[in-house]
Amino acid sequence: TEMRVAVVGAGVSGLTATKCCLDEGLEPTCFEQSRDIGGLWRYTEHIEAGRPSLYPSVISNTSKEMSAFSDFPFPEHFPVFLPNALLLDYLRRYAERFSLREHIRFGTTVVSIRKQPDFATTGQWNVVTEADGKQTSDVFDAVMVCSGSFSEPSLPLQCFPGIERFRGQYFHSRQYKHPDVFQGKRVLVVGMGNSGVDIAVEASRVAAKVTLSTTRGAWLLSRVFEHGYPWDMILNTHLMSLIKTNLPAPLSWWLINYKVNQWFNHKNYGLQPEKRYFLVPVLNDDLPSYILTGRITIKPGVKEFKDNSVLFHNCPEEEPIDIVVFCTGYIISFPFLEESVVRVENKHASLYKYVFPTHLQKPTLAVLGLIKPFGAIMPVVEMQARWVSRVFKGRGANVSPPVPQNAAQTKLDTFYPSSQGDPRDKKVQILKTEWLIYLDTLASFIGAKPSVLGLLCTDPWLALTIFFGPCSPYQYRLGGPGRWEGARQAILTQWDRVLKPTRTRVPAGSSSAFPSLLTLVGFLLLLAAVIFGF
């Protein structure tokens, strides 16, 4: 009989997990508590239903070419950065294309997942679900937890002295629905992750005054990067990754500092992060101009709250405020699992490669999407699912955690402190990791990592595109299990799909890009010769 796999959640992770199980000939059953697919991206529907939404900004932070599932590119007419409605449309097309809906049970909540008594030999799990008030118990051979990490808000009020006497309104960013709540008010936003900055920008359009408080500062990137290209297609390349990982830490820090300060000098805007933190940059197109026009003021961390005001560290004067939004991140919680399955110590879940609990006798339970890469999440959860489904099938690469072999390995598994929340807060935060190295590592486990040197002999143009160009997900479908015929073509046409929705007016007499392309190719070949010469 086919191996039965329970998939928890039908968001981005759950959909690709279901598809990867089918690719490997497993039998997935996906449990989704709501009535439709899409998870967090069903933003407008959440608002209409009066449920809290998560994303104040509903435009994706990563470009469509870097966010696509590796065997299913976005339609070329879609904009480069997607509003949630189009992302949802894409997920629905994906579900349709690979016939995923028939494997999903909607309106079904997972109540508990427990080891079977004979787990040590069978690795099986007992899964209890509830639908329409009725509980059902089933035995599964394996489980993929895809319920996401944005479940439980982290609100460490004990770190904010005087909050109990504050007379204004305060809430966690999870409760934020619409900027109307800020109309004419003096607003304080605490925490400078993506949510914090997005909410501050949105609030400043209607509020009387907006203050953004950050203890550590942050590097800020715009979606529109060098020469107007998407930031991730310029920064997430094999060349950049090679440079970043092989440079000594101070030099690496200097390079990032130099890159981000080309847009504006972070020191002059009160944003420069402290050197000891390695922070994942925050993405926002508007913040610098909003600071310049006085709509948003940056302040250090909160010292204490008074009745109608707040005091900041190293600032003598009180700041009057009416409303506080705490953008202090989320706690990872799996209410349906026993504590012992995913052990959490010191904000760190003991998961091999952020996926497999390290102490289970059988690797038959995996957690997907628990990492927060500096890059698109969709290709990452897809790669996790490809690896996991092969491990379940018994074809997988190593799942027993090896001793870290070298510095790169240790570097990969270090946990970057979150740019939100308070360092004293002991709850788990989302794990952060170097996007490209992580993808390459998992791809090499399943034999899907492209060999640039190998391709240089057989298909030099493709090899150069892969090495110097963006690390788009299609690269991981060129060979190995799950090879996709269209992968090469998708890689070579990725820039066409980026330019298609924006190059909507071509000035008369504009020359073709062909001569400059030849110059570029010549330069790249020269550079390649130098690098491979080393």
JSON list of N, CA, C and O in Angstrom, two decimals, residues 312-360:
[
{"chain": "A", "resi": 312, "resn": "PHE", "atom": "N", "xyz": [11.75, 57.54, 25.84]},
{"chain": "A", "resi": 312, "resn": "PHE", "atom": "CA", "xyz": [12.68, 56.67, 25.13]},
{"chain": "A", "resi": 312, "resn": "PHE", "atom": "C", "xyz": [14.04, 56.71, 25.80]},
{"chain": "A", "resi": 312, "resn": "PHE", "atom": "O", "xyz": [14.37, 57.66, 26.50]},
{"chain": "A", "resi": 313, "resn": "HIS", "atom": "N", "xyz": [14.84, 55.68, 25.58]},
{"chain": "A", "resi": 313, "resn": "HIS", "atom": "CA", "xyz": [16.22, 55.66, 26.09]},
{"chain": "A", "resi": 313, "resn": "HIS", "atom": "C", "xyz": [17.00, 56.82, 25.51]},
{"chain": "A", "resi": 313, "resn": "HIS", "atom": "O", "xyz": [16.85, 57.14, 24.32]},
{"chain": "A", "resi": 314, "resn": "ASN", "atom": "N", "xyz": [17.84, 57.43, 26.34]},
{"chain": "A", "resi": 314, "resn": "ASN", "atom": "CA", "xyz": [18.70, 58.55, 25.92]},
{"chain": "A", "resi": 314, "resn": "ASN", "atom": "C", "xyz": [17.94, 59.75, 25.36]},
{"chain": "A", "resi": 314, "resn": "ASN", "atom": "O", "xyz": [18.49, 60.53, 24.59]},
{"chain": "A", "resi": 315, "resn": "CYS", "atom": "N", "xyz": [16.63, 59.87, 25.68]},
{"chain": "A", "resi": 315, "resn": "CYS", "atom": "CA", "xyz": [15.87, 61.05, 25.25]},
{"chain": "A", "resi": 315, "resn": "CYS", "atom": "C", "xyz": [15.19, 61.63, 26.48]},
{"chain": "A", "resi": 315, "resn": "CYS", "atom": "O", "xyz": [14.34, 60.95, 27.07]},
{"chain": "A", "resi": 316, "resn": "PRO", "atom": "N", "xyz": [15.53, 62.85, 26.89]},
{"chain": "A", "resi": 316, "resn": "PRO", "atom": "CA", "xyz": [14.96, 63.40, 28.12]},
{"chain": "A", "resi": 316, "resn": "PRO", "atom": "C", "xyz": [13.46, 63.69, 28.04]},
{"chain": "A", "resi": 316, "resn": "PRO", "atom": "O", "xyz": [12.72, 63.43, 28.96]},
{"chain": "A", "resi": 317, "resn": "GLU", "atom": "N", "xyz": [13.01, 64.20, 26.87]},
{"chain": "A", "resi": 317, "resn": "GLU", "atom": "CA", "xyz": [11.61, 64.66, 26.83]},
{"chain": "A", "resi": 317, "resn": "GLU", "atom": "C", "xyz": [10.62, 63.53, 26.56]},
{"chain": "A", "resi": 317, "resn": "GLU", "atom": "O", "xyz": [10.91, 62.58, 25.84]},
{"chain": "A", "resi": 318, "resn": "GLU", "atom": "N", "xyz": [9.43, 63.67, 27.17]},
{"chain": "A", "resi": 318, "resn": "GLU", "atom": "CA", "xyz": [8.35, 62.69, 26.96]},
{"chain": "A", "resi": 318, "resn": "GLU", "atom": "C", "xyz": [7.68, 62.97, 25.63]},
{"chain": "A", "resi": 318, "resn": "GLU", "atom": "O", "xyz": [7.61, 64.11, 25.19]},
{"chain": "A", "resi": 319, "resn": "GLU", "atom": "N", "xyz": [7.14, 61.92, 25.04]},
{"chain": "A", "resi": 319, "resn": "GLU", "atom": "CA", "xyz": [6.46, 62.04, 23.75]},
{"chain": "A", "resi": 319, "resn": "GLU", "atom": "C", "xyz": [4.99, 61.69, 23.97]},
{"chain": "A", "resi": 319, "resn": "GLU", "atom": "O", "xyz": [4.68, 60.56, 24.37]},
{"chain": "A", "resi": 320, "resn": "PRO", "atom": "N", "xyz": [4.05, 62.65, 23.76]},
{"chain": "A", "resi": 320, "resn": "PRO", "atom": "CA", "xyz": [2.64, 62.32, 23.98]},
{"chain": "A", "resi": 320, "resn": "PRO", "atom": "C", "xyz": [2.13, 61.36, 22.90]},
{"chain": "A", "resi": 320, "resn": "PRO", "atom": "O", "xyz": [2.42, 61.57, 21.71]},
{"chain": "A", "resi": 321, "resn": "ILE", "atom": "N", "xyz": [1.41, 60.31, 23.29]},
{"chain": "A", "resi": 321, "resn": "ILE", "atom": "CA", "xyz": [0.86, 59.36, 22.30]},
{"chain": "A", "resi": 321, "resn": "ILE", "atom": "C", "xyz": [-0.53, 58.87, 22.69]},
{"chain": "A", "resi": 321, "resn": "ILE", "atom": "O", "xyz": [-0.89, 58.85, 23.87]},
{"chain": "A", "resi": 322, "resn": "ASP", "atom": "N", "xyz": [-1.30, 58.47, 21.68]},
{"chain": "A", "resi": 322, "resn": "ASP", "atom": "CA", "xyz": [-2.66, 57.99, 21.90]},
{"chain": "A", "resi": 322, "resn": "ASP", "atom": "C", "xyz": [-2.79, 56.48, 21.67]},
{"chain": "A", "resi": 322, "resn": "ASP", "atom": "O", "xyz": [-3.67, 55.83, 22.21]},
{"chain": "A", "resi": 323, "resn": "ILE", "atom": "N", "xyz": [-1.93, 55.95, 20.81]},
{"chain": "A", "resi": 323, "resn": "ILE", "atom": "CA", "xyz": [-2.13, 54.57, 20.38]},
{"chain": "A", "resi": 323, "resn": "ILE", "atom": "C", "xyz": [-0.77, 53.91, 20.11]},
{"chain": "A", "resi": 323, "resn": "ILE", "atom": "O", "xyz": [0.12, 54.55, 19.57]},
{"chain": "A", "resi": 324, "resn": "VAL", "atom": "N", "xyz": [-0.61, 52.66, 20.56]},
{"chain": "A", "resi": 324, "resn": "VAL", "atom": "CA", "xyz": [0.66, 51.94, 20.39]},
{"chain": "A", "resi": 324, "resn": "VAL", "atom": "C", "xyz": [0.42, 50.64, 19.64]},
{"chain": "A", "resi": 324, "resn": "VAL", "atom": "O", "xyz": [-0.50, 49.89, 19.96]},
{"chain": "A", "resi": 325, "resn": "VAL", "atom": "N", "xyz": [1.26, 50.40, 18.61]},
{"chain": "A", "resi": 325, "resn": "VAL", "atom": "CA", "xyz": [1.21, 49.10, 17.92]},
{"chain": "A", "resi": 325, "resn": "VAL", "atom": "C", "xyz": [2.51, 48.37, 18.22]},
{"chain": "A", "resi": 325, "resn": "VAL", "atom": "O", "xyz": [3.59, 48.87, 17.93]},
{"chain": "A", "resi": 326, "resn": "PHE", "atom": "N", "xyz": [2.40, 47.19, 18.83]},
{"chain": "A", "resi": 326, "resn": "PHE", "atom": "CA", "xyz": [3.58, 46.39, 19.12]},
{"chain": "A", "resi": 326, "resn": "PHE", "atom": "C", "xyz": [3.84, 45.43, 17.95]},
{"chain": "A", "resi": 326, "resn": "PHE", "atom": "O", "xyz": [3.07, 44.51, 17.72]},
{"chain": "A", "resi": 327, "resn": "CYS", "atom": "N", "xyz": [4.93, 45.69, 17.21]},
{"chain": "A", "resi": 327, "resn": "CYS", "atom": "CA", "xyz": [5.31, 44.79, 16.11]},
{"chain": "A", "resi": 327, "resn": "CYS", "atom": "C", "xyz": [6.47, 43.95, 16.61]},
{"chain": "A", "resi": 327, "resn": "CYS", "atom": "O", "xyz": [7.61, 44.12, 16.20]},
{"chain": "A", "resi": 328, "resn": "THR", "atom": "N", "xyz": [6.14, 43.07, 17.56]},
{"chain": "A", "resi": 328, "resn": "THR", "atom": "CA", "xyz": [7.18, 42.35, 18.30]},
{"chain": "A", "resi": 328, "resn": "THR", "atom": "C", "xyz": [7.26, 40.88, 17.91]},
{"chain": "A", "resi": 328, "resn": "THR", "atom": "O", "xyz": [7.70, 40.04, 18.68]},
{"chain": "A", "resi": 329, "resn": "GLY", "atom": "N", "xyz": [6.78, 40.56, 16.71]},
{"chain": "A", "resi": 329, "resn": "GLY", "atom": "CA", "xyz": [7.00, 39.22, 16.19]},
{"chain": "A", "resi": 329, "resn": "GLY", "atom": "C", "xyz": [6.01, 38.18, 16.69]},
{"chain": "A", "resi": 329, "resn": "GLY", "atom": "O", "xyz": [4.98, 38.50, 17.30]},
{"chain": "A", "resi": 330, "resn": "TYR", "atom": "N", "xyz": [6.36, 36.94, 16.44]},
{"chain": "A", "resi": 330, "resn": "TYR", "atom": "CA", "xyz": [5.45, 35.83, 16.71]},
{"chain": "A", "resi": 330, "resn": "TYR", "atom": "C", "xyz": [6.18, 34.72, 17.47]},
{"chain": "A", "resi": 330, "resn": "TYR", "atom": "O", "xyz": [7.39, 34.61, 17.42]},
{"chain": "A", "resi": 331, "resn": "ILE", "atom": "N", "xyz": [5.39, 33.93, 18.17]},
{"chain": "A", "resi": 331, "resn": "ILE", "atom": "CA", "xyz": [5.93, 32.77, 18.86]},
{"chain": "A", "resi": 331, "resn": "ILE", "atom": "C", "xyz": [5.58, 31.57, 18.01]},
{"chain": "A", "resi": 331, "resn": "ILE", "atom": "O", "xyz": [4.46, 31.46, 17.51]},
{"chain": "A", "resi": 332, "resn": "ILE", "atom": "N", "xyz": [6.54, 30.69, 17.84]},
{"chain": "A", "resi": 332, "resn": "ILE", "atom": "CA", "xyz": [6.24, 29.46, 17.11]},
{"chain": "A", "resi": 332, "resn": "ILE", "atom": "C", "xyz": [5.49, 28.54, 18.07]},
{"chain": "A", "resi": 332, "resn": "ILE", "atom": "O", "xyz": [5.99, 28.25, 19.15]},
{"chain": "A", "resi": 333, "resn": "SER", "atom": "N", "xyz": [4.30, 28.12, 17.68]},
{"chain": "A", "resi": 333, "resn": "SER", "atom": "CA", "xyz": [3.60, 27.19, 18.56]},
{"chain": "A", "resi": 333, "resn": "SER", "atom": "C", "xyz": [2.87, 26.13, 17.76]},
{"chain": "A", "resi": 333, "resn": "SER", "atom": "O", "xyz": [2.31, 26.43, 16.70]},
{"chain": "A", "resi": 334, "resn": "PHE", "atom": "N", "xyz": [2.92, 24.92, 18.26]},
{"chain": "A", "resi": 334, "resn": "PHE", "atom": "CA", "xyz": [2.21, 23.80, 17.62]},
{"chain": "A", "resi": 334, "resn": "PHE", "atom": "C", "xyz": [1.31, 23.18, 18.67]},
{"chain": "A", "resi": 334, "resn": "PHE", "atom": "O", "xyz": [1.68, 22.19, 19.30]},
{"chain": "A", "resi": 335, "resn": "PRO", "atom": "N", "xyz": [0.13, 23.76, 18.89]},
{"chain": "A", "resi": 335, "resn": "PRO", "atom": "CA", "xyz": [-0.72, 23.31, 19.98]},
{"chain": "A", "resi": 335, "resn": "PRO", "atom": "C", "xyz": [-1.12, 21.83, 19.86]},
{"chain": "A", "resi": 335, "resn": "PRO", "atom": "O", "xyz": [-1.43, 21.19, 20.85]},
{"chain": "A", "resi": 336, "resn": "PHE", "atom": "N", "xyz": [-1.07, 21.29, 18.63]},
{"chain": "A", "resi": 336, "resn": "PHE", "atom": "CA", "xyz": [-1.52, 19.91, 18.43]},
{"chain": "A", "resi": 336, "resn": "PHE", "atom": "C", "xyz": [-0.41, 18.88, 18.66]},
{"chain": "A", "resi": 336, "resn": "PHE", "atom": "O", "xyz": [-0.65, 17.69, 18.63]},
{"chain": "A", "resi": 337, "resn": "LEU", "atom": "N", "xyz": [0.85, 19.35, 18.85]},
{"chain": "A", "resi": 337, "resn": "LEU", "atom": "CA", "xyz": [1.96, 18.41, 19.08]},
{"chain": "A", "resi": 337, "resn": "LEU", "atom": "C", "xyz": [2.30, 18.34, 20.55]},
{"chain": "A", "resi": 337, "resn": "LEU", "atom": "O", "xyz": [2.15, 19.32, 21.28]},
{"chain": "A", "resi": 338, "resn": "GLU", "atom": "N", "xyz": [2.83, 17.19, 20.98]},
{"chain": "A", "resi": 338, "resn": "GLU", "atom": "CA", "xyz": [3.34, 17.11, 22.36]},
{"chain": "A", "resi": 338, "resn": "GLU", "atom": "C", "xyz": [4.62, 17.95, 22.45]},
{"chain": "A", "resi": 338, "resn": "GLU", "atom": "O", "xyz": [5.39, 18.01, 21.49]},
{"chain": "A", "resi": 339, "resn": "GLU", "atom": "N", "xyz": [4.83, 18.53, 23.62]},
{"chain": "A", "resi": 339, "resn": "GLU", "atom": "CA", "xyz": [6.02, 19.35, 23.85]},
{"chain": "A", "resi": 339, "resn": "GLU", "atom": "C", "xyz": [7.29, 18.63, 23.40]},
{"chain": "A", "resi": 339, "resn": "GLU", "atom": "O", "xyz": [8.19, 19.21, 22.83]},
{"chain": "A", "resi": 340, "resn": "SER", "atom": "N", "xyz": [7.35, 17.33, 23.68]},
{"chain": "A", "resi": 340, "resn": "SER", "atom": "CA", "xyz": [8.59, 16.58, 23.47]},
{"chain": "A", "resi": 340, "resn": "SER", "atom": "C", "xyz": [8.94, 16.40, 21.99]},
{"chain": "A", "resi": 340, "resn": "SER", "atom": "O", "xyz": [10.08, 16.10, 21.65]},
{"chain": "A", "resi": 341, "resn": "VAL", "atom": "N", "xyz": [7.97, 16.60, 21.09]},
{"chain": "A", "resi": 341, "resn": "VAL", "atom": "CA", "xyz": [8.25, 16.33, 19.67]},
{"chain": "A", "resi": 341, "resn": "VAL", "atom": "C", "xyz": [9.15, 17.41, 19.08]},
{"chain": "A", "resi": 341, "resn": "VAL", "atom": "O", "xyz": [10.20, 17.12, 18.50]},
{"chain": "A", "resi": 342, "resn": "VAL", "atom": "N", "xyz": [8.75, 18.66, 19.21]},
{"chain": "A", "resi": 342, "resn": "VAL", "atom": "CA", "xyz": [9.62, 19.76, 18.76]},
{"chain": "A", "resi": 342, "resn": "VAL", "atom": "C", "xyz": [10.10, 20.47, 20.02]},
{"chain": "A", "resi": 342, "resn": "VAL", "atom": "O", "xyz": [9.38, 21.27, 20.60]},
{"chain": "A", "resi": 343, "resn": "ARG", "atom": "N", "xyz": [11.30, 20.15, 20.44]},
{"chain": "A", "resi": 343, "resn": "ARG", "atom": "CA", "xyz": [11.81, 20.77, 21.67]},
{"chain": "A", "resi": 343, "resn": "ARG", "atom": "C", "xyz": [12.30, 22.17, 21.37]},
{"chain": "A", "resi": 343, "resn": "ARG", "atom": "O", "xyz": [12.98, 22.39, 20.38]},
{"chain": "A", "resi": 344, "resn": "VAL", "atom": "N", "xyz": [11.95, 23.08, 22.24]},
{"chain": "A", "resi": 344, "resn": "VAL", "atom": "CA", "xyz": [12.34, 24.46, 22.03]},
{"chain": "A", "resi": 344, "resn": "VAL", "atom": "C", "xyz": [13.15, 24.92, 23.24]},
{"chain": "A", "resi": 344, "resn": "VAL", "atom": "O", "xyz": [12.66, 24.91, 24.35]},
{"chain": "A", "resi": 345, "resn": "GLU", "atom": "N", "xyz": [14.42, 25.23, 22.98]},
{"chain": "A", "resi": 345, "resn": "GLU", "atom": "CA", "xyz": [15.24, 25.73, 24.07]},
{"chain": "A", "resi": 345, "resn": "GLU", "atom": "C", "xyz": [15.89, 27.01, 23.62]},
{"chain": "A", "resi": 345, "resn": "GLU", "atom": "O", "xyz": [16.44, 27.07, 22.52]},
{"chain": "A", "resi": 346, "resn": "ASN", "atom": "N", "xyz": [15.82, 28.03, 24.49]},
{"chain": "A", "resi": 346, "resn": "ASN", "atom": "CA", "xyz": [16.53, 29.26, 24.21]},
{"chain": "A", "resi": 346, "resn": "ASN", "atom": "C", "xyz": [16.21, 29.80, 22.80]},
{"chain": "A", "resi": 346, "resn": "ASN", "atom": "O", "xyz": [17.10, 30.07, 22.01]},
{"chain": "A", "resi": 347, "resn": "LYS", "atom": "N", "xyz": [14.90, 29.91, 22.51]},
{"chain": "A", "resi": 347, "resn": "LYS", "atom": "CA", "xyz": [14.41, 30.43, 21.22]},
{"chain": "A", "resi": 347, "resn": "LYS", "atom": "C", "xyz": [14.78, 29.56, 20.05]},
{"chain": "A", "resi": 347, "resn": "LYS", "atom": "O", "xyz": [14.65, 29.95, 18.91]},
{"chain": "A", "resi": 348, "resn": "HIS", "atom": "N", "xyz": [15.33, 28.37, 20.28]},
{"chain": "A", "resi": 348, "resn": "HIS", "atom": "CA", "xyz": [15.85, 27.56, 19.19]},
{"chain": "A", "resi": 348, "resn": "HIS", "atom": "C", "xyz": [15.11, 26.23, 19.18]},
{"chain": "A", "resi": 348, "resn": "HIS", "atom": "O", "xyz": [15.13, 25.51, 20.17]},
{"chain": "A", "resi": 349, "resn": "ALA", "atom": "N", "xyz": [14.44, 25.93, 18.09]},
{"chain": "A", "resi": 349, "resn": "ALA", "atom": "CA", "xyz": [13.80, 24.62, 17.98]},
{"chain": "A", "resi": 349, "resn": "ALA", "atom": "C", "xyz": [14.87, 23.62, 17.56]},
{"chain": "A", "resi": 349, "resn": "ALA", "atom": "O", "xyz": [15.65, 23.90, 16.67]},
{"chain": "A", "resi": 350, "resn": "SER", "atom": "N", "xyz": [14.91, 22.45, 18.22]},
{"chain": "A", "resi": 350, "resn": "SER", "atom": "CA", "xyz": [15.96, 21.49, 17.87]},
{"chain": "A", "resi": 350, "resn": "SER", "atom": "C", "xyz": [15.53, 20.71, 16.63]},
{"chain": "A", "resi": 350, "resn": "SER", "atom": "O", "xyz": [14.99, 19.62, 16.72]},
{"chain": "A", "resi": 351, "resn": "LEU", "atom": "N", "xyz": [15.76, 21.33, 15.48]},
{"chain": "A", "resi": 351, "resn": "LEU", "atom": "CA", "xyz": [15.36, 20.73, 14.21]},
{"chain": "A", "resi": 351, "resn": "LEU", "atom": "C", "xyz": [16.58, 20.65, 13.31]},
{"chain": "A", "resi": 351, "resn": "LEU", "atom": "O", "xyz": [17.24, 21.66, 13.07]},
{"chain": "A", "resi": 352, "resn": "TYR", "atom": "N", "xyz": [16.85, 19.45, 12.78]},
{"chain": "A", "resi": 352, "resn": "TYR", "atom": "CA", "xyz": [17.95, 19.31, 11.84]},
{"chain": "A", "resi": 352, "resn": "TYR", "atom": "C", "xyz": [17.59, 20.02, 10.54]},
{"chain": "A", "resi": 352, "resn": "TYR", "atom": "O", "xyz": [16.54, 19.77, 9.96]},
{"chain": "A", "resi": 353, "resn": "LYS", "atom": "N", "xyz": [18.45, 20.94, 10.09]},
{"chain": "A", "resi": 353, "resn": "LYS", "atom": "CA", "xyz": [18.20, 21.77, 8.91]},
{"chain": "A", "resi": 353, "resn": "LYS", "atom": "C", "xyz": [16.85, 22.48, 9.00]},
{"chain": "A", "resi": 353, "resn": "LYS", "atom": "O", "xyz": [16.19, 22.72, 7.99]},
{"chain": "A", "resi": 354, "resn": "TYR", "atom": "N", "xyz": [16.44, 22.81, 10.21]},
{"chain": "A", "resi": 354, "resn": "TYR", "atom": "CA", "xyz": [15.18, 23.52, 10.47]},
{"chain": "A", "resi": 354, "resn": "TYR", "atom": "C", "xyz": [13.94, 22.71, 10.07]},
{"chain": "A", "resi": 354, "resn": "TYR", "atom": "O", "xyz": [12.87, 23.27, 9.92]},
{"chain": "A", "resi": 355, "resn": "VAL", "atom": "N", "xyz": [14.10, 21.39, 9.89]},
{"chain": "A", "resi": 355, "resn": "VAL", "atom": "CA", "xyz": [12.98, 20.60, 9.39]},
{"chain": "A", "resi": 355, "resn": "VAL", "atom": "C", "xyz": [12.65, 19.39, 10.27]},
{"chain": "A", "resi": 355, "resn": "VAL", "atom": "O", "xyz": [11.52, 19.24, 10.72]},
{"chain": "A", "resi": 356, "resn": "PHE", "atom": "N", "xyz": [13.64, 18.52, 10.52]},
{"chain": "A", "resi": 356, "resn": "PHE", "atom": "CA", "xyz": [13.37, 17.28, 11.25]},
{"chain": "A", "resi": 356, "resn": "PHE", "atom": "C", "xyz": [13.72, 17.39, 12.74]},
{"chain": "A", "resi": 356, "resn": "PHE", "atom": "O", "xyz": [14.86, 17.75, 13.07]},
{"chain": "A", "resi": 357, "resn": "PRO", "atom": "N", "xyz": [12.78, 17.06, 13.64]},
{"chain": "A", "resi": 357, "resn": "PRO", "atom": "CA", "xyz": [13.11, 17.01, 15.07]},
{"chain": "A", "resi": 357, "resn": "PRO", "atom": "C", "xyz": [14.27, 16.03, 15.27]},
{"chain": "A", "resi": 357, "resn": "PRO", "atom": "O", "xyz": [14.25, 14.92, 14.72]},
{"chain": "A", "resi": 358, "resn": "THR", "atom": "N", "xyz": [15.28, 16.45, 16.02]},
{"chain": "A", "resi": 358, "resn": "THR", "atom": "CA", "xyz": [16.53, 15.70, 16.06]},
{"chain": "A", "resi": 358, "resn": "THR", "atom": "C", "xyz": [16.46, 14.39, 16.86]},
{"chain": "A", "resi": 358, "resn": "THR", "atom": "O", "xyz": [17.30, 13.53, 16.71]},
{"chain": "A", "resi": 359, "resn": "HIS", "atom": "N", "xyz": [15.47, 14.22, 17.75]},
{"chain": "A", "resi": 359, "resn": "HIS", "atom": "CA", "xyz": [15.54, 13.09, 18.67]},
{"chain": "A", "resi": 359, "resn": "HIS", "atom": "C", "xyz": [14.49, 12.01, 18.43]},
{"chain": "A", "resi": 359, "resn": "HIS", "atom": "O", "xyz": [14.31, 11.13, 19.26]},
{"chain": "A", "resi": 360, "resn": "LEU", "atom": "N", "xyz": [13.76, 12.09, 17.29]},
{"chain": "A", "resi": 360, "resn": "LEU", "atom": "CA", "xyz": [12.76, 11.04, 17.02]},
{"chain": "A", "resi": 360, "resn": "LEU", "atom": "C", "xyz": [13.48, 9.77, 16.54]},
{"chain": "A", "resi": 360, "resn": "LEU", "atom": "O", "xyz": [14.44, 9.85, 15.77]}
]
